[in-house]
Amino acid sequence: MGVDWTEHVQRISEYGDEAAFAELFHYFGPRIKAFLMRGGTDSTLAEECVQDVMATVWHKAKQFDPSRASVSTWIYTIARNRRIDIQRKQRRPEPEELDRRYKEAASQEELIEFQQDCAKLGEALKSLPKAQLEMIERAYFGEMSHNEISEVTGLPLGTIKSRIRLALERLRHQIK
Amino acid sequence: MTVMPTTHCLPDKVAMAYAAGTLPEALSIVVASHLSMCDESRASVEGFDAVGGALLNSIEPVRLESDDNLLISTLALIRGGPIREQPAPKESESLLPIPLQEYVGTDIAAVPWKSVGLGVEQVVVKTCGPATVRLLKVPAGVAVPEHGHEGLEMTLVLQGALIDHPSTLQRGDISIVDQHCTHLPIADISSNCICLTATEGALRFKSLSSKLAQVFRRI
């Protein structure tokens, strides 16, 4: 499994740590570029977008919630929104942000278990039948319309969803 | 994508399509508005976001042509602005969810309602892409005007309730049907209903008066 990048984002959010940012950049930059090029963006524009996406990672570091997403997932959502913007010239409506300022932190153990679940999801994806993995990749890389998406089975999403559900519940109680 | 009539929460395929970023803007507004009111669906979508994260992690990287220069220029960019503080909670105080407010403003009374006959009013929300979304105000006991649609049709209740036999949709509940499904949701008799409806394809009411007559006979 890959590195857990949570600490890097926390170093950015707490200390504005440029060394942590550079490491994230070297790992995710070429992946964001690959992701955008799969969707049909040319190399030059893809690199411009890498810059935008990574700048957003810096500016929004405090909004990253490790009890609801891995760093790869969070960066994926930023890159996806950028892709919708450049390829379809459409806005991306997002649900209202939840207030995390007074959040009671999830325990270290829970966070580690969540990150492990996300890593397991990566493994499970690789072991899917080829046709199914291809369908998922084409959907996420912007190569098919939503009408072509078919039912996905065999992904261990249940535990991930229930952990996120729990994290959301905690946030809701903080707000009240 | 064939979607059976569902109510209340998002079916997996729609959650995945939203997470993958393939839904047209008009449908995404309905989904984002629903997610603001339903944590069950939000957890589902964030679960499907994790699939995107795993794919980003395992994708074959493409070398940046000017790796160090790009990092340097990105650093120059971020030094221009501070790390943002946590935004203040933007809990919606009107009955319009935040993602919808970004399109129509905060005040439901101030939106430019237009009559479409028999007491039903609507306002079309301006979006790009091959789908249409509009707010509908339907008097108590009256049917939501039916219209042709080629793909998905999503309805989110914002005020009152909709009877969509055999279930009842309350505020925050979403109903998603595809083109194969004919249904006739009716505003609950106890109050006027405001809902957000998105459809794929052209926006055209189909024999409104005959549909309404049909409903009145039933009530």
XYZ file of C-alpha atoms in Angstrom:
395
model
C 0.000 0.000 0.000
C 1.031 3.611 -0.478
C 2.121 6.173 2.062
C -0.420 7.745 4.405
C -0.166 11.432 3.510
C -2.374 12.707 6.325
C 0.535 14.082 8.311
C 1.803 16.025 5.299
C -1.500 17.847 4.959
C -1.575 18.508 8.696
C 1.946 19.969 8.513
C 0.758 22.307 5.769
C -2.363 23.304 7.649
C -0.561 23.905 10.960
C 2.844 25.270 9.971
C 2.601 26.147 6.279
C 5.301 23.501 5.766
C 6.656 23.882 2.213
C 8.813 20.749 2.422
C 5.709 18.654 3.144
C 3.997 20.396 0.250
C 6.885 19.620 -2.113
C 6.669 15.907 -1.257
C 2.930 15.874 -1.907
C 3.535 17.717 -5.149
C 6.102 15.208 -6.405
C 3.809 12.291 -5.650
C 0.434 13.669 -6.716
C 1.464 16.102 -9.492
C 2.230 13.373 -12.084
C -0.899 11.461 -11.043
C -3.185 14.478 -11.394
C -1.627 15.090 -14.796
C -2.260 11.467 -15.825
C -5.836 11.665 -14.527
C -6.605 14.794 -16.567
C -4.921 13.464 -19.708
C -7.015 10.280 -19.537
C -10.054 12.552 -19.797
C -8.668 14.155 -22.974
C -6.816 17.204 -21.642
C -3.522 17.983 -23.397
C -0.237 17.909 -21.546
C 0.250 21.687 -21.284
C -3.226 22.398 -19.916
C -2.956 19.376 -17.616
C 0.210 20.834 -16.089
C -1.466 24.193 -15.572
C -4.263 22.375 -13.777
C -1.778 20.446 -11.627
C -0.615 23.841 -10.418
C -4.189 25.003 -9.670
C -5.144 21.777 -7.937
C -2.026 21.739 -5.761
C -2.483 25.416 -4.888
C -6.016 24.538 -3.747
C -4.574 21.718 -1.627
C -2.428 24.330 0.125
C -5.161 26.914 0.605
C -7.781 24.435 1.750
C -5.503 22.274 3.912
C -7.509 23.139 7.018
C -10.667 21.762 5.431
C -9.221 18.288 4.965
C -11.005 15.856 7.280
C -9.035 12.603 7.781
C -12.032 10.929 9.393
C -13.963 11.150 6.112
C -11.354 10.895 3.360
C -7.828 9.799 2.627
C -5.533 12.447 1.154
C -5.753 10.723 -2.265
C -9.537 10.919 -2.099
C -9.511 14.560 -1.094
C -7.088 15.480 -3.881
C -9.128 13.396 -6.321
C -12.228 15.492 -5.548
C -10.328 18.746 -6.154
C -8.896 17.423 -9.444
C -12.311 16.107 -10.530
C -13.924 19.501 -9.979
C -11.171 21.159 -11.985
C -11.757 18.635 -14.776
C -15.508 19.349 -14.884
C -14.668 23.032 -15.097
C -12.215 22.761 -18.006
C -13.700 19.890 -20.000
C -17.395 20.547 -19.676
C -17.370 24.261 -18.839
C -19.899 23.530 -16.126
C -20.046 24.430 -12.493
C -19.854 21.667 -9.955
C -22.521 22.098 -7.282
C -21.208 20.798 -3.955
C -23.174 20.043 -0.769
C -22.986 22.568 2.056
C -19.763 22.445 4.057
C -20.014 21.093 7.563
C -18.491 23.061 10.386
C -15.338 21.355 11.641
C -14.035 24.113 13.884
C -15.200 22.667 17.170
C -14.849 19.106 16.095
C -14.043 16.477 18.639
C -11.191 14.619 16.920
C -11.641 10.981 16.012
C -9.217 8.734 17.917
C -5.873 7.939 16.320
C -6.914 4.306 16.176
C -10.109 5.090 14.277
C -8.194 7.230 11.815
C -5.660 4.476 11.173
C -8.411 1.911 10.668
C -10.138 4.219 8.215
C -6.939 4.737 6.228
C -6.477 0.950 6.170
C -9.994 0.508 4.814
C -9.174 2.974 2.041
C -6.000 1.023 1.233
C -8.029 -2.210 1.119
C -10.391 -0.561 -1.325
C -7.408 0.075 -3.605
C -6.439 -3.603 -3.418
C -10.019 -4.715 -4.079
C -10.204 -2.515 -7.172
C -7.131 -4.203 -8.605
C -8.637 -7.646 -8.125
C -11.944 -6.848 -9.877
C -12.705 -8.573 -13.192
C -10.997 -6.617 -15.967
C -14.209 -5.448 -17.656
C -15.579 -4.077 -14.409
C -12.382 -2.244 -13.495
C -12.325 -0.740 -16.977
C -15.895 0.492 -16.624
C -15.065 2.137 -13.287
C -11.910 3.741 -14.670
C -13.719 5.096 -17.709
C -16.451 6.520 -15.467
C -14.022 8.222 -13.085
C -11.632 9.426 -15.752
C -14.395 11.253 -17.587
C -14.624 8.887 -20.544
C -18.274 7.874 -20.265
C -21.627 9.444 -19.504
C -23.602 8.620 -16.390
C -26.110 6.674 -18.471
C -23.430 4.123 -19.285
C -22.559 3.451 -15.648
C -23.727 0.044 -14.515
C -24.052 -1.579 -11.121
C -20.752 -2.123 -9.325
C -20.341 -5.145 -7.122
C -17.412 -6.550 -5.194
C -16.075 -3.337 -3.670
C -15.726 -3.213 0.132
C -17.518 0.125 0.443
C -19.792 -0.826 3.325
C -17.291 -0.271 6.145
C -15.967 2.924 4.572
C -19.474 4.338 4.279
C -20.374 3.480 7.865
C -17.193 5.085 9.209
C -17.951 8.249 7.234
C -21.533 8.136 8.503
C -20.216 8.051 12.071
C -17.861 10.971 11.417
C -20.764 12.985 9.991
C -22.880 12.241 13.029
C -20.114 13.566 15.262
C -19.945 16.781 13.241
C -23.698 17.257 13.424
C -23.638 16.969 17.188
C -20.865 19.523 17.420
C -22.874 22.030 15.454
C -25.924 21.849 17.687
C -28.079 3.289 -16.538
C -31.415 1.832 -15.575
C -32.668 3.167 -12.310
C -35.669 1.736 -10.561
C -37.975 4.164 -8.787
C -36.330 4.984 -5.504
C -37.162 7.321 -2.735
C -35.488 9.095 0.162
C -31.799 8.284 -0.490
C -29.494 8.118 -3.494
C -29.173 4.797 -5.318
C -25.551 3.607 -5.656
C -25.317 4.226 -9.368
C -26.326 7.858 -9.007
C -23.995 8.332 -6.009
C -21.178 6.909 -8.111
C -22.018 9.068 -11.131
C -21.968 12.189 -8.931
C -18.663 11.138 -7.319
C -17.193 10.391 -10.742
C -18.288 13.841 -11.900
C -20.327 12.628 -14.863
C -23.753 14.050 -13.999
C -24.872 17.157 -15.906
C -24.888 20.342 -13.835
C -28.695 20.404 -13.499
C -28.814 16.923 -11.959
C -25.820 17.724 -9.754
C -27.679 20.665 -8.199
C -30.457 18.330 -7.076
C -27.959 15.781 -5.746
C -25.847 18.409 -3.924
C -29.003 19.907 -2.399
C -30.155 16.470 -1.247
C -26.698 15.687 0.228
C -26.918 18.886 2.273
C -29.986 17.399 3.967
C -29.235 13.658 4.052
C -26.124 12.289 5.774
C -26.894 8.748 4.665
C -26.530 9.768 1.035
C -23.562 12.003 1.795
C -21.716 9.062 3.344
C -22.532 7.010 0.270
C -21.173 9.656 -2.115
C -18.032 10.159 -0.013
C -17.573 6.377 -0.123
C -17.637 6.565 -3.914
C -15.226 9.504 -3.771
C -12.856 7.029 -2.089
C -13.001 4.902 -5.253
C -11.754 7.953 -7.157
C -8.993 8.391 -4.581
C -7.902 4.788 -4.981
C -7.841 5.177 -8.777
C -5.779 8.357 -8.543
C -3.356 6.475 -6.319
C -2.930 3.589 -8.715
C -2.918 5.463 -12.027
C 0.262 5.246 -14.124
C 1.859 8.672 -13.411
C 2.784 10.934 -16.338
C 6.034 12.801 -15.771
C 5.725 16.556 -15.407
C 7.757 18.137 -18.185
C 9.197 20.741 -15.898
C 8.832 19.167 -12.502
C 10.954 21.574 -10.469
C 9.876 24.681 -12.322
C 6.238 23.751 -11.872
C 6.779 23.276 -8.143
C 8.576 26.622 -7.927
C 5.797 28.442 -9.765
C 3.157 26.728 -7.616
C 5.020 27.795 -4.485
C 5.113 31.343 -5.838
C 1.364 31.111 -6.356
C 0.592 29.929 -2.835
C 2.887 32.447 -1.187
C 0.550 35.072 -2.605
C -2.284 34.003 -0.310
C -2.585 32.623 3.213
C -3.863 29.194 4.182
C -7.556 29.745 4.585
C -9.162 29.407 7.947
C -12.054 27.035 8.414
C -15.047 28.683 6.817
C -17.824 29.704 9.174
C -20.741 27.282 9.110
C -23.043 28.130 6.271
C -26.128 26.514 7.647
C -29.007 27.473 5.492
C -31.600 29.599 7.231
C -34.062 29.546 4.385
C -35.697 26.427 3.052
C -33.334 26.561 0.091
C -30.209 24.438 0.569
C -26.852 26.220 0.104
C -25.975 24.668 -3.301
C -29.299 25.914 -4.677
C -28.899 29.351 -3.085
C -25.786 29.791 -5.189
C -28.077 29.778 -8.216
C -31.315 31.407 -7.074
C -30.434 33.444 -3.974
C -31.533 32.892 -0.396
C -35.132 34.083 -0.524
C -37.725 31.726 -1.948
C -40.269 34.555 -2.168
C -37.903 36.615 -4.317
C -37.400 34.071 -7.082
C -39.199 35.002 -10.309
C -42.056 32.483 -10.193
C -43.998 32.035 -13.407
C -47.419 30.472 -13.629
C -47.726 27.324 -15.721
C -51.450 27.006 -15.129
C -53.873 25.623 -12.553
C -52.016 27.176 -9.661
C -48.679 25.574 -10.432
C -45.716 27.936 -10.603
C -42.171 27.302 -11.681
C -38.803 28.904 -12.146
C -36.147 27.388 -14.377
C -32.646 27.501 -12.872
C -29.984 28.558 -15.355
C -27.425 25.806 -15.939
C -25.186 24.439 -18.687
C -25.419 20.981 -20.193
C -28.027 18.541 -21.437
C -30.490 18.663 -18.531
C -32.926 21.126 -16.998
C -33.642 21.905 -13.365
C -36.489 23.968 -12.012
C -38.225 24.866 -8.794
C -41.898 23.999 -8.722
C -44.602 25.277 -6.412
C -47.546 22.908 -6.439
C -50.799 23.672 -4.572
C -51.918 21.117 -1.994
C -53.597 18.138 -3.592
C -52.477 18.961 -7.129
C -50.240 16.722 -9.275
C -46.732 17.685 -10.298
C -47.127 18.450 -14.014
C -45.752 15.566 -16.027
C -43.328 16.192 -18.818
C -41.375 14.118 -21.245
C -37.832 13.196 -20.315
C -35.328 11.005 -22.046
C -33.180 9.950 -19.123
C -33.292 10.426 -15.403
C -35.815 12.534 -13.561
C -34.951 13.630 -10.037
C -37.326 15.261 -7.569
C -36.304 16.688 -4.215
C -38.916 17.929 -1.769
C -38.120 21.267 -0.088
C -41.452 22.070 1.539
C -44.633 20.140 2.222
C -44.818 16.551 1.044
C -45.305 14.628 -2.168
C -47.359 11.486 -2.416
C -45.590 9.296 -4.937
C -47.530 6.084 -4.624
C -46.744 3.938 -2.636
C -44.430 6.252 -0.699
C -44.535 9.762 0.706
C -41.604 12.121 0.219
C -40.890 14.629 2.973
C -38.479 17.560 2.981
C -35.008 16.345 2.033
C -36.227 13.149 0.382
C -35.282 12.483 -3.211
C -37.064 10.408 -5.827
C -35.239 9.234 -8.928
C -36.894 7.511 -11.870
C -35.781 6.756 -15.391
C -37.619 7.208 -18.680
C -39.283 3.814 -18.412
C -41.171 4.774 -15.316
C -44.439 6.666 -15.455
C -45.494 8.065 -12.144
C -47.676 10.875 -10.964
C -46.576 12.490 -7.725
C -49.207 14.626 -5.996
C -48.676 17.402 -3.452
C -49.960 16.286 -0.084
C -53.356 17.720 0.742
C -52.180 19.389 3.971
C -49.957 22.095 2.453
C -48.485 23.503 -0.746
C -45.401 21.696 -1.946
C -42.163 23.219 -3.183
C -39.823 20.845 -4.946
C -36.736 20.899 -7.102
C -37.010 18.784 -10.228
C -34.371 17.972 -12.807
C -34.892 16.132 -16.059
C -32.670 15.120 -18.895
C -33.588 16.143 -22.405
C -35.975 18.884 -23.436
C -38.287 20.538 -20.969
C -41.869 20.236 -22.141
C -45.061 19.721 -20.249
C -47.263 16.992 -21.563
C -51.028 17.626 -21.655
C -51.021 19.377 -18.320
C -54.751 19.921 -18.082
C -55.636 16.325 -18.846
C -53.202 15.093 -16.232
C -54.622 17.453 -13.663
C -58.169 16.411 -14.501
C -57.121 12.833 -14.005
C -55.763 13.654 -10.577
C -58.773 15.648 -9.505
C -60.977 12.680 -10.286
C -58.812 10.525 -8.095
C -58.869 12.825 -5.088
